Coordinates of C-alpha atoms and ligand atoms in Angstrom, one line a residue:
M1 CA -35.2 46.4 -39.7
V2 CA -38.0 44.0 -39.5
G3 CA -37.1 40.5 -38.2
H4 CA -37.4 37.5 -40.5
T5 CA -40.7 37.9 -42.4
P6 CA -42.3 35.3 -44.7
W7 CA -41.8 35.9 -48.4
W8 CA -45.4 36.6 -49.0
K9 CA -45.4 39.8 -46.9
D10 CA -42.9 41.3 -49.4
A11 CA -44.6 39.9 -52.4
V12 CA -46.6 41.8 -55.1
V13 CA -49.3 39.5 -56.5
Y14 CA -51.0 39.7 -59.9
Q15 CA -54.3 38.0 -60.4
I16 CA -54.9 36.2 -63.7
Y17 CA -58.4 35.2 -64.8
P18 CA -57.2 32.7 -67.4
R19 CA -60.3 32.8 -69.6
S20 CA -59.7 36.5 -70.4
F21 CA -55.9 36.8 -70.2
M22 CA -54.4 35.6 -73.5
D23 CA -55.7 33.1 -76.1
S24 CA -52.8 31.1 -77.8
N25 CA -54.8 28.9 -80.2
G26 CA -57.5 31.2 -81.7
D27 CA -60.5 29.6 -80.1
G28 CA -61.4 32.9 -78.4
I29 CA -60.8 31.6 -74.9
G30 CA -57.7 32.4 -72.9
D31 CA -55.5 29.5 -72.0
L32 CA -52.3 28.4 -70.1
N33 CA -50.0 28.6 -73.1
G34 CA -51.3 32.2 -73.6
I35 CA -50.2 32.9 -70.0
T36 CA -46.8 31.5 -70.6
S37 CA -46.5 33.7 -73.7
R38 CA -47.1 36.8 -71.7
L39 CA -44.9 36.3 -68.7
D40 CA -42.4 38.9 -69.9
H41 CA -45.1 41.5 -69.4
L42 CA -45.3 40.6 -65.8
Q43 CA -41.5 40.4 -65.4
V44 CA -41.1 43.9 -66.7
L45 CA -43.9 45.1 -64.3
G46 CA -41.9 43.6 -61.4
I47 CA -44.5 41.0 -60.3
D48 CA -43.1 38.1 -58.2
T49 CA -46.3 36.1 -57.5
I50 CA -49.3 35.1 -59.7
W51 CA -52.7 34.1 -58.4
L52 CA -54.4 32.0 -61.1
S53 CA -58.2 31.8 -61.0
P54 CA -59.4 28.2 -61.4
H55 CA -57.7 26.3 -64.2
F56 CA -59.4 22.9 -63.3
D57 CA -61.8 20.8 -65.4
S58 CA -65.2 22.4 -65.3
P59 CA -68.5 22.6 -67.2
N60 CA -68.2 26.4 -66.7
A61 CA -71.5 27.1 -65.1
D62 CA -69.6 29.8 -63.1
N63 CA -66.5 30.1 -65.3
G64 CA -64.4 27.5 -63.5
Y65 CA -65.7 28.1 -60.0
D66 CA -67.6 24.8 -60.4
I67 CA -65.0 22.1 -60.5
R68 CA -65.7 18.7 -62.0
D69 CA -62.2 17.2 -61.6
Y70 CA -59.7 18.8 -59.1
R71 CA -56.7 17.0 -60.7
K72 CA -57.4 17.8 -64.3
V73 CA -56.8 21.0 -66.4
M74 CA -59.9 22.5 -68.1
A75 CA -59.9 21.3 -71.7
E76 CA -60.4 24.9 -73.0
F77 CA -57.3 26.0 -71.0
G78 CA -55.0 23.2 -72.3
T79 CA -53.4 20.1 -70.8
M80 CA -51.4 19.2 -67.7
D81 CA -48.3 19.4 -69.8
D82 CA -49.2 23.0 -70.6
F83 CA -49.7 23.6 -66.9
D84 CA -46.3 22.1 -66.1
R85 CA -44.7 24.2 -68.8
M86 CA -46.3 27.4 -67.5
L87 CA -45.3 26.6 -63.9
A88 CA -41.7 25.9 -65.1
A89 CA -41.6 29.2 -67.0
I90 CA -43.0 31.1 -63.9
T91 CA -40.4 29.4 -61.6
E92 CA -37.4 30.0 -63.8
R93 CA -38.3 33.7 -63.7
G94 CA -38.1 33.6 -59.9
M95 CA -41.8 34.0 -59.6
R96 CA -44.3 31.9 -57.6
L97 CA -47.7 30.5 -58.4
I98 CA -50.8 30.5 -56.2
I99 CA -53.8 28.6 -57.5
D100 CA -57.5 28.8 -56.6
L101 CA -58.9 26.3 -54.1
V102 CA -62.6 26.0 -54.6
V103 CA -63.7 23.5 -51.9
N104 CA -66.8 25.0 -50.4
H105 CA -68.6 23.5 -53.3
S106 CA -67.9 21.4 -56.4
S107 CA -69.6 21.1 -59.8
D108 CA -72.8 19.0 -59.9
Q109 CA -71.0 17.0 -62.5
H110 CA -68.2 16.0 -60.1
E111 CA -68.2 12.2 -59.7
W112 CA -68.7 12.7 -55.9
F113 CA -72.0 14.4 -56.6
V114 CA -73.1 12.0 -59.3
Q115 CA -72.7 9.3 -56.7
S116 CA -74.1 11.2 -53.8
R117 CA -77.4 12.0 -55.6
S118 CA -77.8 8.5 -57.0
S119 CA -79.2 7.1 -53.7
R120 CA -79.6 7.9 -50.0
D121 CA -77.3 5.1 -49.0
N122 CA -74.6 5.8 -51.5
P123 CA -71.2 6.0 -49.7
Y124 CA -70.8 9.6 -51.1
R125 CA -74.3 10.7 -49.9
D126 CA -72.8 12.7 -47.0
Y127 CA -70.2 14.4 -49.2
Y128 CA -72.9 17.0 -49.7
V129 CA -75.7 18.7 -47.6
W130 CA -79.0 16.8 -48.1
R131 CA -82.2 17.6 -46.1
D132 CA -85.9 16.8 -46.3
G133 CA -88.1 19.5 -47.5
V134 CA -90.6 21.4 -45.2
D135 CA -94.2 21.6 -46.2
G136 CA -93.3 20.7 -49.7
G137 CA -90.7 23.5 -50.0
P138 CA -87.0 23.9 -49.2
P139 CA -85.6 23.0 -45.8
N140 CA -85.1 26.7 -44.8
N141 CA -85.2 30.2 -46.3
Y142 CA -81.6 30.5 -47.3
P143 CA -81.2 32.5 -50.6
A144 CA -78.6 31.5 -53.2
F145 CA -76.3 34.3 -54.4
F146 CA -77.2 33.7 -58.0
G147 CA -80.9 33.9 -57.5
G148 CA -83.7 31.8 -56.0
S149 CA -83.4 29.4 -53.0
A150 CA -80.1 27.9 -51.9
W151 CA -81.9 24.5 -52.0
E152 CA -82.5 22.4 -55.1
Y153 CA -85.0 19.5 -55.0
D154 CA -83.8 16.2 -56.3
A155 CA -86.7 13.9 -57.1
A156 CA -84.5 10.8 -57.4
T157 CA -84.1 10.6 -53.7
D158 CA -86.9 13.1 -52.7
Q159 CA -84.6 15.4 -50.8
W160 CA -83.1 18.9 -51.3
Y161 CA -79.4 19.7 -51.6
L162 CA -77.7 23.0 -50.5
H163 CA -76.0 25.3 -52.9
Y164 CA -75.0 28.8 -51.8
F165 CA -74.3 29.7 -55.4
A166 CA -75.7 28.2 -58.6
P167 CA -77.6 24.8 -58.5
Q168 CA -74.7 23.5 -60.5
Q169 CA -72.5 24.3 -57.5
P170 CA -73.6 21.9 -54.6
D171 CA -72.0 22.7 -51.3
L172 CA -69.6 20.1 -49.9
N173 CA -70.3 18.8 -46.4
W174 CA -67.2 19.6 -44.3
E175 CA -68.7 18.0 -41.2
H176 CA -68.1 14.7 -43.0
E177 CA -64.4 13.9 -42.4
P178 CA -63.8 12.0 -45.7
V179 CA -64.6 15.3 -47.5
R180 CA -61.8 17.0 -45.6
R181 CA -59.4 14.1 -46.3
E182 CA -60.2 14.4 -50.0
V183 CA -59.5 18.2 -49.9
Y184 CA -56.1 17.8 -48.1
D185 CA -55.1 15.1 -50.7
L186 CA -55.9 17.3 -53.7
M187 CA -54.0 20.2 -52.0
R188 CA -50.9 18.0 -51.7
F189 CA -51.3 16.9 -55.3
W190 CA -50.8 20.5 -56.5
L191 CA -48.2 21.4 -53.8
D192 CA -46.2 18.4 -54.9
K193 CA -46.2 19.9 -58.4
G194 CA -44.6 23.1 -57.0
V195 CA -47.4 25.6 -56.5
A196 CA -46.7 28.0 -53.6
G197 CA -50.1 27.9 -52.1
F198 CA -53.8 28.7 -52.5
R199 CA -56.4 31.5 -52.7
M200 CA -59.4 29.9 -51.0
D201 CA -62.8 30.5 -52.5
V202 CA -65.4 31.7 -49.9
I203 CA -63.5 29.6 -47.3
P204 CA -65.4 30.8 -44.2
F205 CA -68.6 29.2 -45.7
I206 CA -67.4 25.6 -45.2
S207 CA -68.8 25.5 -41.6
K208 CA -72.6 25.4 -41.8
Q209 CA -74.9 26.7 -39.0
P210 CA -76.0 23.7 -36.8
G211 CA -79.6 22.7 -37.6
L212 CA -79.6 25.2 -40.5
P213 CA -82.3 27.4 -39.0
N214 CA -84.1 30.0 -41.1
L215 CA -82.5 33.5 -41.5
E216 CA -84.3 36.0 -39.4
G217 CA -84.6 39.8 -39.4
E218 CA -81.6 41.6 -40.7
Q219 CA -79.8 38.3 -41.4
R220 CA -82.0 38.2 -44.6
A221 CA -80.2 41.2 -46.0
R222 CA -76.8 39.9 -45.2
P223 CA -76.9 36.1 -45.6
H224 CA -73.2 35.9 -46.3
Y225 CA -72.4 36.9 -42.7
V226 CA -74.6 33.9 -41.5
Y227 CA -73.0 31.6 -44.0
A228 CA -69.5 32.7 -42.9
G229 CA -70.3 32.5 -39.2
G230 CA -70.5 28.7 -38.7
P231 CA -69.0 27.3 -35.5
R232 CA -66.3 25.1 -36.9
V233 CA -64.5 27.2 -39.6
H234 CA -61.5 27.9 -37.4
E235 CA -61.3 24.2 -36.3
F236 CA -61.4 23.2 -40.0
L237 CA -58.8 25.8 -41.0
H238 CA -56.5 24.8 -38.2
E239 CA -56.8 21.1 -39.2
M240 CA -56.0 22.1 -42.8
H241 CA -52.9 24.0 -41.5
T242 CA -51.8 21.0 -39.4
E243 CA -52.4 18.6 -42.3
V244 CA -51.1 20.5 -45.3
L245 CA -50.4 24.3 -45.0
G246 CA -47.8 23.9 -42.2
P247 CA -45.9 20.9 -43.5
Y248 CA -45.6 22.4 -46.9
D249 CA -45.1 26.0 -45.6
A250 CA -47.8 26.9 -48.2
V251 CA -49.2 30.5 -48.4
S252 CA -52.9 30.8 -48.1
V253 CA -55.3 33.7 -48.9
G254 CA -58.8 33.2 -47.7
E255 CA -61.6 34.9 -49.6
A256 CA -63.4 36.2 -46.5
F257 CA -66.8 37.2 -48.0
G258 CA -69.1 37.7 -45.0
V259 CA -66.3 38.4 -42.4
E260 CA -66.2 41.6 -40.4
V261 CA -62.9 43.6 -40.2
S262 CA -62.8 42.8 -36.4
E263 CA -62.7 39.1 -37.2
I264 CA -59.6 39.2 -39.5
P265 CA -57.1 38.2 -36.8
K266 CA -59.0 35.1 -36.0
F267 CA -58.0 33.9 -39.5
T268 CA -54.6 35.4 -39.9
D269 CA -52.9 35.6 -36.4
T270 CA -49.9 33.4 -36.9
A271 CA -50.3 31.9 -33.4
R272 CA -53.6 30.4 -34.5
E273 CA -52.0 28.5 -37.4
E274 CA -54.8 29.0 -39.9
L275 CA -54.3 31.3 -42.9
S276 CA -51.6 33.6 -44.0
M277 CA -54.0 36.4 -45.0
I278 CA -57.5 37.1 -46.2
F279 CA -59.4 39.3 -48.7
Q280 CA -61.9 41.3 -46.6
F281 CA -64.6 43.0 -48.7
D282 CA -65.5 46.3 -46.9
L283 CA -63.3 48.4 -49.2
V284 CA -63.8 46.7 -52.6
R285 CA -67.6 46.7 -52.0
L286 CA -67.8 50.2 -50.5
G287 CA -69.5 51.5 -53.8
H288 CA -71.6 48.5 -54.4
P289 CA -72.5 46.2 -51.4
H290 CA -74.3 44.1 -54.0
W291 CA -75.6 44.8 -57.5
R292 CA -76.7 48.3 -56.7
Q293 CA -74.2 51.2 -57.1
R294 CA -74.1 53.6 -54.1
S295 CA -72.0 56.7 -53.5
F296 CA -69.3 56.7 -50.8
T297 CA -66.9 59.3 -49.4
W298 CA -63.1 59.1 -49.1
P299 CA -63.3 59.6 -45.3
Q300 CA -65.4 56.4 -45.3
F301 CA -62.7 54.7 -47.4
K302 CA -59.9 56.0 -45.1
R303 CA -61.8 54.8 -42.0
I304 CA -61.9 51.2 -43.3
V305 CA -58.2 51.3 -44.2
A306 CA -57.3 52.6 -40.7
D307 CA -59.5 50.0 -39.0
M308 CA -58.0 47.1 -41.0
D309 CA -54.5 48.3 -40.2
E310 CA -55.3 48.7 -36.5
V311 CA -56.9 45.3 -36.3
A312 CA -53.8 43.7 -37.9
G313 CA -51.7 45.3 -35.1
T314 CA -48.0 44.7 -35.1
T315 CA -48.2 40.9 -35.7
G316 CA -51.1 40.5 -38.1
W317 CA -51.1 41.2 -41.9
N318 CA -53.6 42.3 -44.6
T319 CA -54.1 42.2 -48.3
S320 CA -54.7 45.4 -50.3
F321 CA -56.8 45.3 -53.5
L322 CA -59.5 47.4 -55.2
A323 CA -60.5 44.9 -57.9
N324 CA -60.7 41.3 -59.0
H325 CA -62.8 39.1 -61.3
D326 CA -65.9 39.6 -59.2
N327 CA -65.9 43.4 -59.2
P328 CA -65.9 46.2 -61.7
R329 CA -62.7 47.8 -62.9
M330 CA -60.7 49.8 -60.3
V331 CA -60.5 53.0 -62.3
S332 CA -64.2 53.0 -63.1
Q333 CA -65.3 52.2 -59.6
F334 CA -62.9 54.3 -57.5
G335 CA -61.4 56.7 -60.1
D336 CA -62.6 58.5 -63.2
D337 CA -62.5 56.5 -66.4
S338 CA -63.2 59.4 -68.7
P339 CA -60.4 59.9 -71.3
A340 CA -59.4 63.1 -69.4
W341 CA -58.7 61.5 -66.1
R342 CA -58.5 57.8 -66.7
E343 CA -54.7 57.5 -66.6
R344 CA -54.1 59.9 -63.7
S345 CA -56.8 58.5 -61.5
A346 CA -55.6 54.9 -62.3
K347 CA -52.1 56.0 -61.2
A348 CA -53.4 57.6 -58.0
L349 CA -55.3 54.4 -57.0
A350 CA -52.3 52.3 -57.8
T351 CA -50.2 54.5 -55.6
W352 CA -52.6 53.8 -52.7
N353 CA -52.7 50.1 -53.5
L354 CA -48.9 49.6 -53.6
T355 CA -48.1 51.6 -50.4
Q356 CA -50.1 49.7 -47.9
R357 CA -49.0 47.6 -44.9
A358 CA -50.4 44.6 -46.7
T359 CA -49.6 42.3 -49.6
P360 CA -50.9 44.1 -52.7
F361 CA -52.9 42.4 -55.4
V362 CA -53.0 43.8 -58.9
Y363 CA -55.9 42.5 -61.1
Q364 CA -55.1 41.8 -64.7
G365 CA -55.6 44.9 -66.9
D366 CA -55.6 47.3 -64.0
E367 CA -51.9 47.9 -64.5
I368 CA -52.8 49.5 -67.8
G369 CA -55.9 51.3 -66.5
M370 CA -58.5 49.1 -68.3
T371 CA -62.1 50.4 -67.7
N372 CA -65.6 49.0 -67.4
Y373 CA -67.2 47.9 -70.6
P374 CA -70.1 49.9 -72.2
F375 CA -72.8 47.2 -71.6
T376 CA -76.2 48.4 -72.7
D377 CA -78.2 45.2 -73.1
I378 CA -78.7 42.0 -71.0
E379 CA -77.7 39.9 -74.0
Q380 CA -74.2 41.3 -73.8
Y381 CA -73.6 39.8 -70.3
D382 CA -72.2 36.3 -69.7
D383 CA -72.1 36.2 -65.9
V384 CA -74.3 33.6 -64.1
E385 CA -74.8 36.1 -61.4
V386 CA -76.3 38.7 -63.8
K387 CA -78.6 36.1 -65.3
G388 CA -79.7 35.1 -61.8
L389 CA -80.5 38.7 -61.0
W390 CA -82.4 39.1 -64.3
R391 CA -84.5 36.0 -63.6
G392 CA -85.0 36.8 -59.9
L393 CA -85.7 40.5 -60.2
V394 CA -86.8 41.6 -63.7
E395 CA -88.8 38.5 -64.7
T396 CA -90.6 38.6 -61.4
D397 CA -91.3 42.4 -61.9
K398 CA -89.5 43.3 -58.7
V399 CA -87.1 45.6 -60.4
P400 CA -87.5 47.3 -63.8
A401 CA -85.1 46.1 -66.5
A402 CA -83.8 49.6 -67.1
E403 CA -83.0 50.0 -63.3
L404 CA -81.1 46.8 -63.1
L405 CA -79.1 47.5 -66.3
E406 CA -78.3 51.0 -65.1
H407 CA -76.7 49.6 -61.9
L408 CA -75.0 46.6 -63.7
A409 CA -73.4 49.2 -66.0
H410 CA -71.3 50.1 -63.0
T411 CA -71.2 47.0 -60.8
S412 CA -71.3 43.8 -62.9
R413 CA -68.5 41.2 -62.6
D414 CA -68.3 41.1 -66.3
H415 CA -66.6 44.5 -66.5
S416 CA -63.4 42.9 -65.2
R417 CA -63.8 39.8 -67.4
T418 CA -63.5 41.4 -70.8
P419 CA -60.2 40.3 -72.5
V420 CA -57.0 41.9 -71.6
Q421 CA -56.1 44.6 -74.1
W422 CA -52.6 43.8 -75.4
S423 CA -52.6 46.0 -78.4
A424 CA -54.6 48.3 -80.7
E425 CA -55.0 45.4 -83.1
A426 CA -58.2 43.5 -83.8
E427 CA -59.7 42.0 -80.6
G428 CA -57.0 43.8 -78.6
G429 CA -54.4 41.3 -79.6
F430 CA -56.1 38.8 -77.1
T431 CA -57.2 36.4 -79.8
A432 CA -56.9 35.7 -83.5
G433 CA -60.5 34.3 -83.3
T434 CA -63.8 35.6 -81.8
P435 CA -63.4 36.3 -78.1
W436 CA -65.8 34.5 -75.7
L437 CA -66.7 38.0 -74.3
A438 CA -66.4 41.2 -76.3
V439 CA -63.2 43.2 -76.1
N440 CA -63.7 46.8 -74.9
P441 CA -63.8 49.1 -78.0
N442 CA -61.3 51.5 -76.1
H443 CA -58.5 48.9 -76.6
T444 CA -57.3 51.2 -79.4
E445 CA -56.4 53.8 -76.8
V446 CA -56.0 51.5 -73.7
N447 CA -53.5 48.7 -74.4
A448 CA -50.3 47.2 -73.1
A449 CA -48.2 47.7 -76.3
A450 CA -48.8 51.5 -76.4
Q451 CA -48.1 51.8 -72.7
M452 CA -44.9 49.8 -72.8
M453 CA -43.4 52.5 -75.1
D454 CA -44.8 55.4 -73.0
D455 CA -42.7 56.1 -69.8
G456 CA -45.5 58.2 -68.4
S457 CA -48.1 55.4 -68.8
V458 CA -50.1 53.6 -66.1
F459 CA -48.1 50.5 -66.7
H460 CA -44.7 52.2 -66.0
H461 CA -46.2 54.0 -63.0
H462 CA -47.1 50.5 -61.6
R463 CA -43.6 49.4 -62.5
R464 CA -42.0 52.3 -60.6
L465 CA -44.3 51.8 -57.6
I466 CA -43.4 48.1 -57.4
A467 CA -39.7 48.9 -57.7
L468 CA -40.0 51.6 -55.0
R469 CA -41.8 49.1 -52.7
R470 CA -39.0 46.7 -53.2
A471 CA -36.3 49.3 -52.4
H472 CA -37.9 50.7 -49.3
P473 CA -39.0 48.3 -46.5
A474 CA -40.9 51.2 -44.9
L475 CA -43.4 51.0 -47.7
V476 CA -44.1 47.3 -46.9
H477 CA -43.6 47.0 -43.1
G478 CA -43.7 50.6 -41.9
A479 CA -46.4 51.7 -39.4
Y480 CA -49.4 53.4 -41.0
R481 CA -50.7 56.7 -39.9
D482 CA -53.5 58.8 -41.6
L483 CA -52.5 62.5 -41.2
D484 CA -55.9 63.9 -42.3
P485 CA -58.7 61.3 -42.0
E486 CA -61.6 63.7 -42.3
H487 CA -60.4 65.6 -45.4
P488 CA -62.9 65.0 -48.2
T489 CA -60.5 64.4 -51.0
V490 CA -56.9 64.3 -49.8
F491 CA -55.5 61.1 -48.6
A492 CA -52.2 61.8 -46.7
Y493 CA -50.6 59.1 -44.7
T494 CA -47.2 58.1 -43.5
R495 CA -45.4 54.8 -43.4
T496 CA -42.7 54.7 -40.7
L497 CA -40.0 52.1 -40.1
D498 CA -37.1 52.7 -37.8
D499 CA -35.8 56.2 -38.7
V500 CA -37.4 56.3 -42.1
S501 CA -40.7 58.1 -42.5
V502 CA -42.4 58.2 -45.9
L503 CA -45.4 60.4 -46.8
V504 CA -47.9 59.4 -49.5
L505 CA -49.9 62.3 -50.8
L506 CA -53.0 61.6 -52.9
H507 CA -55.7 64.0 -54.2
L508 CA -58.6 61.8 -55.1
C509 CA -60.8 64.1 -57.2
G510 CA -60.9 65.9 -60.5
D511 CA -60.1 69.4 -59.1
A512 CA -56.9 71.1 -58.1
L513 CA -56.4 72.1 -54.4
D514 CA -54.1 74.3 -52.3
Y515 CA -53.5 72.0 -49.4
S516 CA -51.9 72.9 -46.1
L517 CA -49.5 70.2 -45.2
P518 CA -50.2 68.8 -41.7
A519 CA -48.2 70.5 -38.9
G520 CA -44.6 69.3 -38.7
V521 CA -44.6 67.9 -42.2
T522 CA -41.9 69.2 -44.4
I523 CA -41.2 67.4 -47.7
A524 CA -37.5 66.4 -48.0
D525 CA -37.5 64.6 -51.2
T526 CA -40.0 63.6 -53.8
W527 CA -39.5 60.0 -54.9
L528 CA -42.4 59.4 -57.1
A529 CA -44.7 62.2 -58.4
E530 CA -47.3 62.3 -61.0
A531 CA -46.5 64.7 -63.9
H532 CA -47.2 67.4 -61.5
A533 CA -45.0 67.2 -58.4
P534 CA -46.8 69.1 -55.6
E535 CA -45.9 72.7 -56.3
P536 CA -44.9 74.3 -52.9
I537 CA -46.7 77.7 -52.4
P538 CA -43.9 80.0 -51.2
G539 CA -44.0 80.7 -47.4
A540 CA -47.4 79.1 -46.9
G541 CA -46.4 75.6 -45.8
S542 CA -48.9 74.6 -48.4
V543 CA -48.7 72.7 -51.7
R544 CA -50.9 72.9 -54.8
L545 CA -52.2 69.5 -55.6
A546 CA -53.3 68.9 -59.2
A547 CA -56.4 66.8 -59.9
W548 CA -55.8 63.1 -59.1
H549 CA -52.4 64.0 -57.7
A550 CA -50.2 61.2 -56.4
S551 CA -46.7 61.5 -54.9
I552 CA -44.5 59.8 -52.4
H553 CA -42.0 61.7 -50.3
L554 CA -39.2 61.1 -47.8
L555 CA -39.9 63.2 -44.6
Ligands
ISL1 O1 -70.9 39.0 -54.1 C1 -70.8 38.0 -54.8 C2 -72.0 37.1 -54.8 O2 -73.2 37.9 -54.9 C3 -69.6 37.8 -55.6 O3 -68.7 38.8 -55.3 C4 -69.0 36.5 -55.3 O4 -69.9 35.5 -55.6 C5 -68.5 36.3 -53.9 O5 -67.5 37.3 -53.6 C6 -67.8 34.9 -53.8 O6 -66.9 34.8 -54.9 C7 -66.2 33.6 -55.1 O7 -67.2 32.5 -55.1 C8 -68.1 32.4 -56.2 C9 -67.6 32.7 -57.6 O8 -68.7 33.1 -58.4 C10 -66.7 33.9 -57.5 O9 -66.1 34.2 -58.8 C11 -65.6 33.6 -56.5 O10 -64.6 34.7 -56.5 C12 -68.6 31.0 -56.2 O11 -67.5 30.1 -56.4
CA2 CA1 -57.5 29.4 -76.3

């Protein structure tokens, strides 16, 4: 058996994007009381931990990732009493809550920034990154992720401030110690209320490059690797661990946008006392490194999985996820969301996600196989990133509108932000009002109510996978080995712990296949098979795998 392991290695985490989860008061916007009203759904699923995307007071320039008051609940989501009631309901179900720490930047309406921009000698001036312009333009050539320069000119003090994201999201200056003290204090505020820890928004970005030199050469195509490569990020994270994470024994998941697989242990090796785990992006972005969709192969996918597992070694740890609020729907991006294959491919992908040597994250709606939305027109989108792309690419005639729309139809963040489809009723049972973002018309076929009653549904497949993971430590802690890394469509791997060896057999494509089991592999028992367990072909040592097959076997 594995020695004492922290609870979060055995956890299964469900990400809630509160704006789109459940609306309890009919204003068309999800809220905290709506979450409380839907906790039974998560309990049946077998979830034990929730990651809640930002619930703090915000003007919503970036749907809550621009925080105006770190100790106040966003008015649209409810009150601090609603938060306390939700946390109590989560806790009494034996679940834990992780909240979103967005401290690389704040909202431009935060009091700190209002003070900071008011004058050059204001005590809060150095809470943010201010620089003189160069030749009448920005201090360097950094691009912002939501279009344009990462610098905004502020006439009041004749200087420019840095914002890696929207101009409404000025970057905080972590070189300035009072900023770090403020962050540790606000973390303690929420930990004292009983949250279990934090998901940390673009946390590697907090250390800026000394002197802020221009990007050069290939850096210009991958600015996030420069932004994440500052010299003090590990010093700051170790200080955060010493000041808060350690004393509270708080879990931490760093969003490591711009960090290579090889760098993961520098954030998560327990001896370094920094973070518990990170989200690394190579897998989730395999099919769309940015807004453009691109094809990928399963051997490429399998290579990344093996590399991540190898780099974690026997002491490190990973997260597994194929979707979140910044990426398209899992079944649309990695599976086949046509009516014929949507359910089967969603189950196959869930089988991968819930059998990794990592903490699995399930994004709201993926447990019922929700799909991308049929966007056709720029007016249908809400996302600040999409609007930035339209301004920066279409309005400047760099990219034709039709080309951008064609790619966004696969890759936009808004696909995963349409309201959760609870039932076949109007607006998917999400709201009694008009939803802030349109509900997918396929909610009549794809919804939680129908799947709760269908034992063969994507929902119950997730439930069985989570139960299996809980019952078999090999599926959590077992060594990972890919048995057939070069096969174009079969994903066959083992998880081995002590004398238990489990085979996971996936066929990630829409055709059937007669597959020769790797030498020495005989299947003792089938624990979890799709409708079609692999049909042994007599005498051939082969099995027939149906399209989008998924099964788990004891060897
Ligand atoms: O690639 C991206 C930017 O072009 C997005 O996936 C995303 O901005 C990036 O992964 C960082 O995401 C986090 O920070 C952003 C916020 O918009 C995202 O929702 C958040 O997850 C700024 O806070
Ligand atoms: Ca509401």
